[in-house]
Short mmCIF file of C-alpha atoms and ligand atoms in Angstrom, two decimals:
data_model
loop_
_atom_site.label_atom_id
_atom_site.label_comp_id
_atom_site.label_asym_id
_atom_site.label_seq_id
_atom_site.Cartn_x
_atom_site.Cartn_y
_atom_site.Cartn_z
CA MET A 27 -10.16 80.37 81.06
CA LYS A 28 -14.07 80.19 81.05
CA VAL A 29 -15.45 77.75 78.87
CA ALA A 30 -18.80 76.91 77.82
CA VAL A 31 -19.48 73.33 77.55
CA PHE A 32 -22.51 72.89 75.23
CA GLY A 33 -24.57 69.31 74.91
CA THR A 34 -23.17 68.19 78.21
CA LYS A 35 -24.38 64.74 79.12
CA PRO A 36 -23.53 63.19 82.33
CA TYR A 37 -20.55 61.19 80.77
CA ASP A 38 -18.86 64.46 79.65
CA ARG A 39 -19.02 65.71 82.56
CA GLN A 40 -17.79 62.82 84.51
CA PHE A 41 -14.94 62.45 82.20
CA PHE A 42 -13.83 66.12 82.45
CA GLU A 43 -14.14 66.58 86.07
CA SER A 44 -11.93 62.83 86.81
CA ARG A 45 -9.23 64.57 84.98
CA GLY A 46 -9.24 67.44 88.35
CA THR A 47 -10.87 71.03 88.52
CA GLY A 48 -7.77 72.32 86.26
CA ARG A 49 -7.19 75.88 85.62
CA HIS A 50 -10.45 76.74 83.26
CA GLU A 51 -13.32 77.35 84.61
CA LYS A 52 -16.05 75.23 82.99
CA THR A 53 -20.05 76.46 82.79
CA TYR A 54 -21.83 72.66 81.91
CA LEU A 55 -25.05 73.32 79.53
CA GLU A 56 -27.64 70.96 78.54
CA PRO A 57 -28.84 72.60 75.51
CA ARG A 58 -27.03 72.00 71.69
CA LEU A 59 -24.96 75.26 70.42
CA THR A 60 -27.45 76.89 67.63
CA PRO A 61 -28.82 80.34 66.83
CA ASP A 62 -31.07 80.02 69.65
CA THR A 63 -28.65 78.86 72.27
CA VAL A 64 -26.00 80.95 71.65
CA SER A 65 -26.44 83.61 74.14
CA LEU A 66 -25.52 81.18 76.67
CA ALA A 67 -21.61 81.52 75.60
CA GLU A 68 -21.78 85.28 76.94
CA GLY A 69 -18.88 86.04 79.31
CA HIS A 70 -17.13 82.83 78.20
CA GLU A 71 -13.92 83.08 76.48
CA ALA A 72 -14.32 79.58 74.75
CA VAL A 73 -16.86 77.30 73.55
CA CYS A 74 -16.70 73.14 73.52
CA VAL A 75 -18.71 71.36 71.63
CA PHE A 76 -19.74 68.22 69.88
CA VAL A 77 -20.92 66.66 66.87
CA HIS A 78 -24.56 67.98 66.97
CA ASP A 79 -23.53 71.76 67.98
CA ASN A 80 -24.42 73.97 64.76
CA LEU A 81 -21.73 76.49 64.56
CA ASN A 82 -23.14 78.53 61.16
CA ALA A 83 -21.78 81.49 60.33
CA GLU A 84 -24.96 83.07 62.36
CA VAL A 85 -23.67 81.45 65.37
CA ILE A 86 -19.93 82.58 65.16
CA ASP A 87 -20.64 85.84 63.94
CA ASN A 88 -22.67 86.06 67.67
CA LEU A 89 -20.06 84.01 69.32
CA LYS A 90 -17.76 86.99 68.39
CA GLN A 91 -20.10 89.30 69.70
CA SER A 92 -20.12 87.60 72.80
CA GLY A 93 -16.32 87.79 73.18
CA VAL A 94 -15.26 83.80 72.31
CA ARG A 95 -11.79 83.71 70.88
CA TYR A 96 -11.88 80.03 71.07
CA VAL A 97 -14.06 76.38 70.27
CA VAL A 98 -12.64 72.97 71.41
CA ILE A 99 -14.50 70.39 69.45
CA ARG A 100 -15.04 66.89 71.42
CA ALA A 101 -14.68 65.16 68.14
CA ALA A 102 -12.49 64.48 65.30
CA GLY A 103 -15.13 65.81 62.49
CA PHE A 104 -15.28 69.29 62.12
CA ASN A 105 -18.20 69.49 59.60
CA ASN A 106 -20.48 71.58 61.73
CA VAL A 107 -18.24 74.59 62.34
CA ASP A 108 -17.88 77.20 59.48
CA LEU A 109 -14.84 77.58 59.48
CA GLY A 110 -14.43 80.15 56.93
CA ALA A 111 -16.59 82.64 59.25
CA ALA A 112 -14.39 81.55 62.27
CA ALA A 113 -10.86 82.46 60.45
CA ARG A 114 -13.08 85.81 59.52
CA HIS A 115 -13.89 86.54 62.90
CA GLY A 116 -10.26 85.47 64.30
CA ILE A 117 -11.90 82.65 66.14
CA ARG A 118 -9.20 79.80 66.52
CA VAL A 119 -10.84 76.32 66.25
CA ALA A 120 -9.00 73.26 67.57
CA ARG A 121 -10.78 68.96 67.46
CA VAL A 122 -9.48 66.26 68.89
CA PRO A 123 -7.86 64.55 65.90
CA ALA A 124 -7.61 60.77 66.65
CA TYR A 125 -9.05 59.90 70.32
CA ALA A 126 -9.75 56.13 69.16
CA PRO A 127 -9.73 54.70 65.55
CA ASP A 128 -10.04 51.36 66.93
CA GLY A 129 -13.03 51.78 68.60
CA VAL A 130 -15.11 53.17 65.78
CA ALA A 131 -13.23 50.65 63.68
CA GLU A 132 -14.18 47.48 65.85
CA PHE A 133 -18.02 48.96 66.10
CA THR A 134 -18.26 48.88 62.53
CA VAL A 135 -17.02 45.36 61.93
CA GLY A 136 -19.64 44.39 64.86
CA LEU A 137 -22.45 45.84 62.68
CA ILE A 138 -21.15 43.54 60.05
CA LEU A 139 -21.36 40.55 62.21
CA SER A 140 -24.43 41.16 63.67
CA LEU A 141 -26.41 41.95 60.07
CA ASN A 142 -24.47 38.84 58.42
CA ARG A 143 -25.40 36.62 61.34
CA GLY A 144 -28.45 38.03 62.50
CA ILE A 145 -27.49 38.29 65.95
CA HIS A 146 -29.82 41.26 66.76
CA ARG A 147 -32.70 39.11 65.41
CA ALA A 148 -31.20 36.29 67.76
CA TYR A 149 -31.61 38.20 71.00
CA SER A 150 -34.67 39.24 70.68
CA ARG A 151 -36.18 36.14 69.27
CA ILE A 152 -34.86 34.18 72.08
CA ARG A 153 -36.35 36.60 74.74
CA ASN A 154 -39.94 35.70 73.07
CA SER A 155 -39.15 31.74 73.49
CA ASN A 156 -38.48 31.28 69.68
CA PHE A 157 -35.68 29.30 69.08
CA SER A 158 -35.96 28.71 65.20
CA LEU A 159 -32.95 29.50 62.93
CA ASP A 160 -35.14 30.54 59.95
CA GLY A 161 -34.08 33.04 58.34
CA LEU A 162 -30.42 33.48 60.25
CA MET A 163 -28.31 32.08 57.91
CA GLY A 164 -25.22 34.19 57.17
CA PHE A 165 -22.23 33.63 55.22
CA ASN A 166 -18.32 33.52 55.93
CA MET A 167 -16.27 36.45 55.93
CA ARG A 168 -13.03 34.13 55.05
CA GLY A 169 -12.96 34.89 51.20
CA LYS A 170 -15.78 37.95 50.90
CA THR A 171 -14.65 41.17 49.17
CA VAL A 172 -15.24 44.03 51.51
CA GLY A 173 -14.96 47.44 49.78
CA VAL A 174 -13.45 50.45 52.32
CA ILE A 175 -13.71 53.87 51.58
CA GLY A 176 -11.32 55.85 53.20
CA THR A 177 -8.50 54.64 54.67
CA GLY A 178 -7.96 57.19 57.07
CA LYS A 179 -7.09 56.21 60.87
CA ILE A 180 -10.47 54.35 61.16
CA GLY A 181 -10.37 52.95 57.45
CA GLN A 182 -6.57 51.37 58.22
CA SER A 183 -8.12 49.94 61.01
CA VAL A 184 -11.40 48.53 59.43
CA CYS A 185 -8.82 46.79 57.17
CA GLN A 186 -6.61 45.55 59.51
CA ILE A 187 -9.42 43.74 61.21
CA LEU A 188 -10.87 42.63 57.64
CA LEU A 189 -7.62 41.42 56.59
CA GLY A 190 -7.27 39.41 59.70
CA PHE A 191 -10.52 37.82 58.55
CA GLY A 192 -9.45 36.43 55.72
CA CYS A 193 -11.24 38.98 53.24
CA ARG A 194 -10.45 40.53 50.29
CA VAL A 195 -10.51 44.31 50.53
CA LEU A 196 -10.83 46.63 48.17
CA ALA A 197 -9.92 50.35 49.32
CA PHE A 198 -10.78 53.88 47.74
CA ASP A 199 -9.08 56.96 49.35
CA VAL A 200 -7.50 60.37 47.33
CA HIS A 201 -4.18 58.91 49.28
CA LYS A 202 -2.70 55.42 49.59
CA GLN A 203 -1.40 54.05 52.71
CA GLU A 204 1.96 52.41 51.90
CA SER A 205 1.47 50.14 54.69
CA LEU A 206 -1.82 48.86 53.54
CA LEU A 207 -0.89 47.99 50.11
CA GLN A 208 2.02 46.26 51.85
CA ALA A 209 -0.38 43.88 54.00
CA GLY A 210 -2.43 43.43 50.70
CA VAL A 211 -5.34 46.08 50.78
CA GLU A 212 -6.01 46.54 46.71
CA TYR A 213 -6.80 50.20 46.01
CA ARG A 214 -9.42 50.81 43.31
CA GLU A 215 -11.49 53.60 41.99
CA LEU A 216 -14.94 53.62 43.72
CA GLU A 217 -16.63 52.57 40.49
CA ASP A 218 -14.70 49.26 40.27
CA ILE A 219 -15.19 48.83 43.99
CA LEU A 220 -19.11 49.17 43.59
CA PRO A 221 -19.79 46.19 41.80
CA ALA A 222 -17.35 44.16 43.05
CA ALA A 223 -18.34 44.18 47.20
CA ASP A 224 -20.00 42.19 49.13
CA ILE A 225 -19.69 44.56 51.84
CA LEU A 226 -19.44 48.25 51.42
CA THR A 227 -18.10 50.32 54.56
CA LEU A 228 -17.77 54.20 54.37
CA HIS A 229 -14.77 56.16 56.45
CA VAL A 230 -14.45 59.26 54.57
CA PRO A 231 -15.28 62.58 56.13
CA LEU A 232 -18.19 64.25 55.32
CA LEU A 233 -17.24 67.16 52.31
CA PRO A 234 -18.98 68.65 49.36
CA ALA A 235 -17.07 66.17 47.25
CA THR A 236 -18.30 63.26 49.72
CA ARG A 237 -22.07 64.03 50.40
CA ARG A 238 -24.23 61.88 49.43
CA MET A 239 -21.78 59.47 47.48
CA ILE A 240 -23.90 56.69 48.03
CA ASN A 241 -27.06 57.48 45.97
CA GLU A 242 -29.60 56.31 43.51
CA GLU A 243 -26.81 56.07 40.75
CA THR A 244 -24.22 54.44 43.17
CA LEU A 245 -26.63 52.02 44.62
CA ARG A 246 -27.46 50.79 41.10
CA LYS A 247 -23.68 50.11 40.46
CA MET A 248 -23.30 47.99 43.92
CA LYS A 249 -23.45 43.81 43.91
CA SER A 250 -27.02 42.68 43.98
CA GLY A 251 -27.32 42.01 47.58
CA ALA A 252 -24.47 43.51 49.01
CA MET A 253 -24.45 45.16 52.49
CA LEU A 254 -23.99 48.77 53.44
CA ILE A 255 -22.25 50.11 56.53
CA ASN A 256 -21.98 53.53 57.38
CA THR A 257 -20.26 54.83 61.05
CA SER A 258 -18.92 58.07 59.21
CA ARG A 259 -21.85 60.56 58.62
CA GLY A 260 -25.17 60.61 57.64
CA GLU A 261 -25.00 62.94 54.95
CA LEU A 262 -22.72 60.48 52.82
CA ILE A 263 -25.65 58.60 52.32
CA ASP A 264 -29.09 59.38 50.12
CA THR A 265 -31.75 57.79 53.06
CA GLY A 266 -34.25 57.56 50.36
CA ALA A 267 -33.07 55.78 47.88
CA VAL A 268 -30.95 53.72 50.57
CA ILE A 269 -34.67 52.80 51.86
CA GLU A 270 -35.50 52.12 48.16
CA ALA A 271 -32.81 49.75 47.43
CA LEU A 272 -33.51 47.69 50.92
CA LYS A 273 -36.99 47.48 49.82
CA SER A 274 -35.77 46.25 46.47
CA GLY A 275 -33.44 43.88 47.81
CA ARG A 276 -30.84 45.50 45.99
CA LEU A 277 -28.99 46.08 49.15
CA SER A 278 -29.46 42.92 51.61
CA SER A 279 -28.94 44.85 54.57
CA LEU A 280 -27.78 48.25 56.20
CA GLY A 281 -25.70 49.44 59.62
CA ILE A 282 -25.87 52.94 60.19
CA ASP A 283 -24.25 54.57 63.26
CA VAL A 284 -24.84 57.81 61.82
CA TYR A 285 -27.89 59.47 60.33
CA GLU A 286 -28.33 62.83 57.92
CA GLU A 287 -30.99 64.16 59.84
CA GLU A 288 -29.76 62.98 63.98
CA GLU A 289 -29.25 66.34 65.31
CA GLY A 290 -32.01 66.60 68.13
CA VAL A 291 -32.94 63.22 67.84
CA PHE A 292 -29.57 60.83 68.40
CA PHE A 293 -28.65 61.23 72.36
CA GLU A 294 -32.08 61.91 73.37
CA ASP A 295 -34.46 59.45 75.19
CA LEU A 296 -37.67 60.09 72.66
CA SER A 297 -39.61 57.05 74.32
CA ASN A 298 -42.47 59.30 75.61
CA ALA A 299 -42.76 61.32 72.38
CA ILE A 300 -43.87 60.99 68.76
CA VAL A 301 -40.30 61.29 66.71
CA ASP A 302 -41.71 63.32 63.62
CA ASP A 303 -39.27 61.53 61.01
CA ASP A 304 -40.81 59.26 58.40
CA GLN A 305 -37.31 57.49 56.77
CA LEU A 306 -35.88 57.10 60.45
CA MET A 307 -39.24 55.28 61.48
CA ARG A 308 -39.49 53.41 58.35
CA LEU A 309 -35.52 52.56 58.88
CA THR A 310 -36.33 50.81 62.32
CA THR A 311 -38.88 48.53 61.03
CA PHE A 312 -36.66 46.26 58.80
CA PRO A 313 -35.28 43.36 60.35
CA ASN A 314 -32.16 43.61 57.94
CA VAL A 315 -31.44 47.06 59.13
CA ILE A 316 -29.27 47.88 62.67
CA LEU A 317 -29.55 51.17 63.46
CA SER A 318 -27.41 52.89 66.67
CA SER A 319 -27.26 56.45 67.93
CA HIS A 320 -23.77 57.67 66.71
CA GLN A 321 -22.16 55.44 69.52
CA ALA A 322 -19.30 53.80 67.70
CA PHE A 323 -16.94 56.54 69.45
CA PHE A 324 -18.38 55.60 72.85
CA THR A 325 -15.48 53.81 74.55
CA ARG A 326 -13.69 54.55 78.02
CA GLU A 327 -10.46 54.94 76.08
CA ALA A 328 -12.02 57.63 73.62
CA MET A 329 -13.43 59.26 76.53
CA GLU A 330 -10.67 59.55 78.60
CA ASN A 331 -8.70 60.82 75.33
CA ILE A 332 -11.55 63.73 74.24
CA ALA A 333 -11.35 65.20 77.84
CA ARG A 334 -7.47 64.82 77.86
CA VAL A 335 -6.81 66.45 74.59
CA THR A 336 -9.83 68.97 75.00
CA LEU A 337 -8.16 70.28 77.81
CA GLU A 338 -4.86 70.08 76.25
CA ASN A 339 -6.34 72.41 73.15
CA LEU A 340 -7.60 75.11 76.12
CA ASP A 341 -4.19 75.17 77.77
CA ALA A 342 -2.49 75.66 74.69
CA PHE A 343 -5.06 78.20 73.46
CA ALA A 344 -4.67 79.89 77.05
CA GLU A 345 -0.63 80.24 77.07
CA THR A 346 -0.01 80.96 73.37
CA GLY A 347 -2.91 81.61 71.76
CA ALA A 348 -2.57 78.56 69.39
CA SER A 349 -3.06 74.90 69.45
CA PRO A 350 -1.37 72.09 67.59
CA ASN A 351 -4.95 70.52 66.78
CA GLU A 352 -6.29 73.33 65.12
CA VAL A 353 -8.56 73.20 61.83
CA HIS A 354 -8.65 75.66 59.27
CA ALA A 355 -10.70 76.60 56.09
CA GLN A 356 -8.64 75.03 53.51
CA GLU A 357 -8.73 71.52 55.02
P1 NAD B 415 -9.26 60.78 58.87
O1 NAD B 415 -9.02 62.06 58.50
O2 NAD B 415 -8.47 59.85 59.54
O3 NAD B 415 -9.34 59.82 57.49
C1 NAD B 415 -10.13 60.13 56.28
C2 NAD B 415 -9.84 59.55 54.66
O4 NAD B 415 -10.84 60.02 54.04
C3 NAD B 415 -8.37 60.12 54.46
O5 NAD B 415 -7.53 58.90 54.30
C4 NAD B 415 -8.23 60.94 53.67
O6 NAD B 415 -7.76 60.94 52.73
C5 NAD B 415 -10.18 60.49 53.23
N1 NAD B 415 -10.58 61.55 52.03
C6 NAD B 415 -10.83 62.59 52.18
N2 NAD B 415 -11.95 63.04 51.04
C7 NAD B 415 -12.10 62.21 50.25
C8 NAD B 415 -12.60 61.97 49.06
N3 NAD B 415 -13.30 62.74 48.18
N4 NAD B 415 -12.80 60.30 48.50
C9 NAD B 415 -11.71 59.52 49.20
N5 NAD B 415 -11.16 59.68 50.08
C10 NAD B 415 -11.33 61.20 50.68
O7 NAD B 415 -10.51 60.42 59.31
P2 NAD B 415 -10.82 58.98 60.65
O8 NAD B 415 -10.02 59.37 61.91
O9 NAD B 415 -10.50 57.67 59.91
O10 NAD B 415 -12.71 59.62 60.71
C11 NAD B 415 -13.61 58.98 59.36
C12 NAD B 415 -14.78 59.79 59.61
O11 NAD B 415 -15.20 58.73 60.83
C13 NAD B 415 -14.71 61.16 60.20
O12 NAD B 415 -14.60 62.12 59.14
C14 NAD B 415 -15.67 61.15 61.18
O13 NAD B 415 -16.88 61.58 60.11
C15 NAD B 415 -16.27 59.83 61.20
N6 NAD B 415 -16.35 59.67 62.90
C16 NAD B 415 -17.45 58.81 63.26
C17 NAD B 415 -17.46 58.35 64.53
C18 NAD B 415 -18.57 57.49 64.73
O14 NAD B 415 -18.62 57.77 66.47
N7 NAD B 415 -19.43 57.20 64.35
C19 NAD B 415 -16.11 58.89 65.53
C20 NAD B 415 -15.25 59.49 64.70
C21 NAD B 415 -15.46 59.56 63.53
#
């Protein structure tokens, strides 16, 4: 099958090529898939995309006209694909459902520990020969209450690590995990977790019901001085409201691996450019904010799994016209 691989970085190509040339003819393209670049898909039966490719109804319509029948996503999340439009055009969409949930969970806990103990600040201070401890005092994790919002694959792994630290873990999800209940996790309503949690970490997908779930109102209900972590999707939080909460001290710290307007910025080297996003630039000025560029997934194991499952999805589409990892509009 001829596959147009959009948004290719050298590491994507490396992990695909390390699995051999295989039966699919890949065209590696650096641009992201957008209405402006969709013509590059012409002559391909499939497109391979990542989280910043924009497969809205217009793009899907153009893909159909270009002869594309399959979309394979190199990620678990699929909020960037208009699945209704794909279904209407008979375009089948498959993803990589769980490529490294533990890696994302470990990065999440890394953000918590670094913000708590000021490890990011110590690193840069000591490079300036500043060996003082002023402003670096943290707290013991044991006995602290952590709210885990979403206990799917990543949230479960986060809960397990935090239980190991001796934290009290309060969780919110539309489905309760029996194994977590048995391990000591307490399920509560979001309203009850907000005022109780010393640390709140988000692991729900981006859906209409979860969009901007952290906003002015929910921030007001949070425990004063809480830490907020988001390694899921940027649009789960209202960035403007979070900046105000940091300025007032209502939030003691913020760790985000994702950002509402990250498309076109994250994954790019813009060190010679002027970044035209005042909220993003404001976030980089806070000593108590760690911002990373959507890297929580980025482990060797994840890249190997993404390449393997993406190629399996293409094999399945080529052989049977269907894949076990398809996503549909109603999900
Ligand atoms: P998952 O599908 O296993 O779990 C999501 C959980 O959210 C499920 O348990 C589901 O019941 C729950 N949920 C859905 N809607 C809800 C709602 N309205 N209220 C409460 N709970 C709700 O997903 P996962 O593998 O754990 O991944 C979670 C998210 O992490 C993904 O959707 C993706 O956006 C993000 N992610 C980020 C990175 C990164 O590199 N930063 C990597 C992978 C995934």
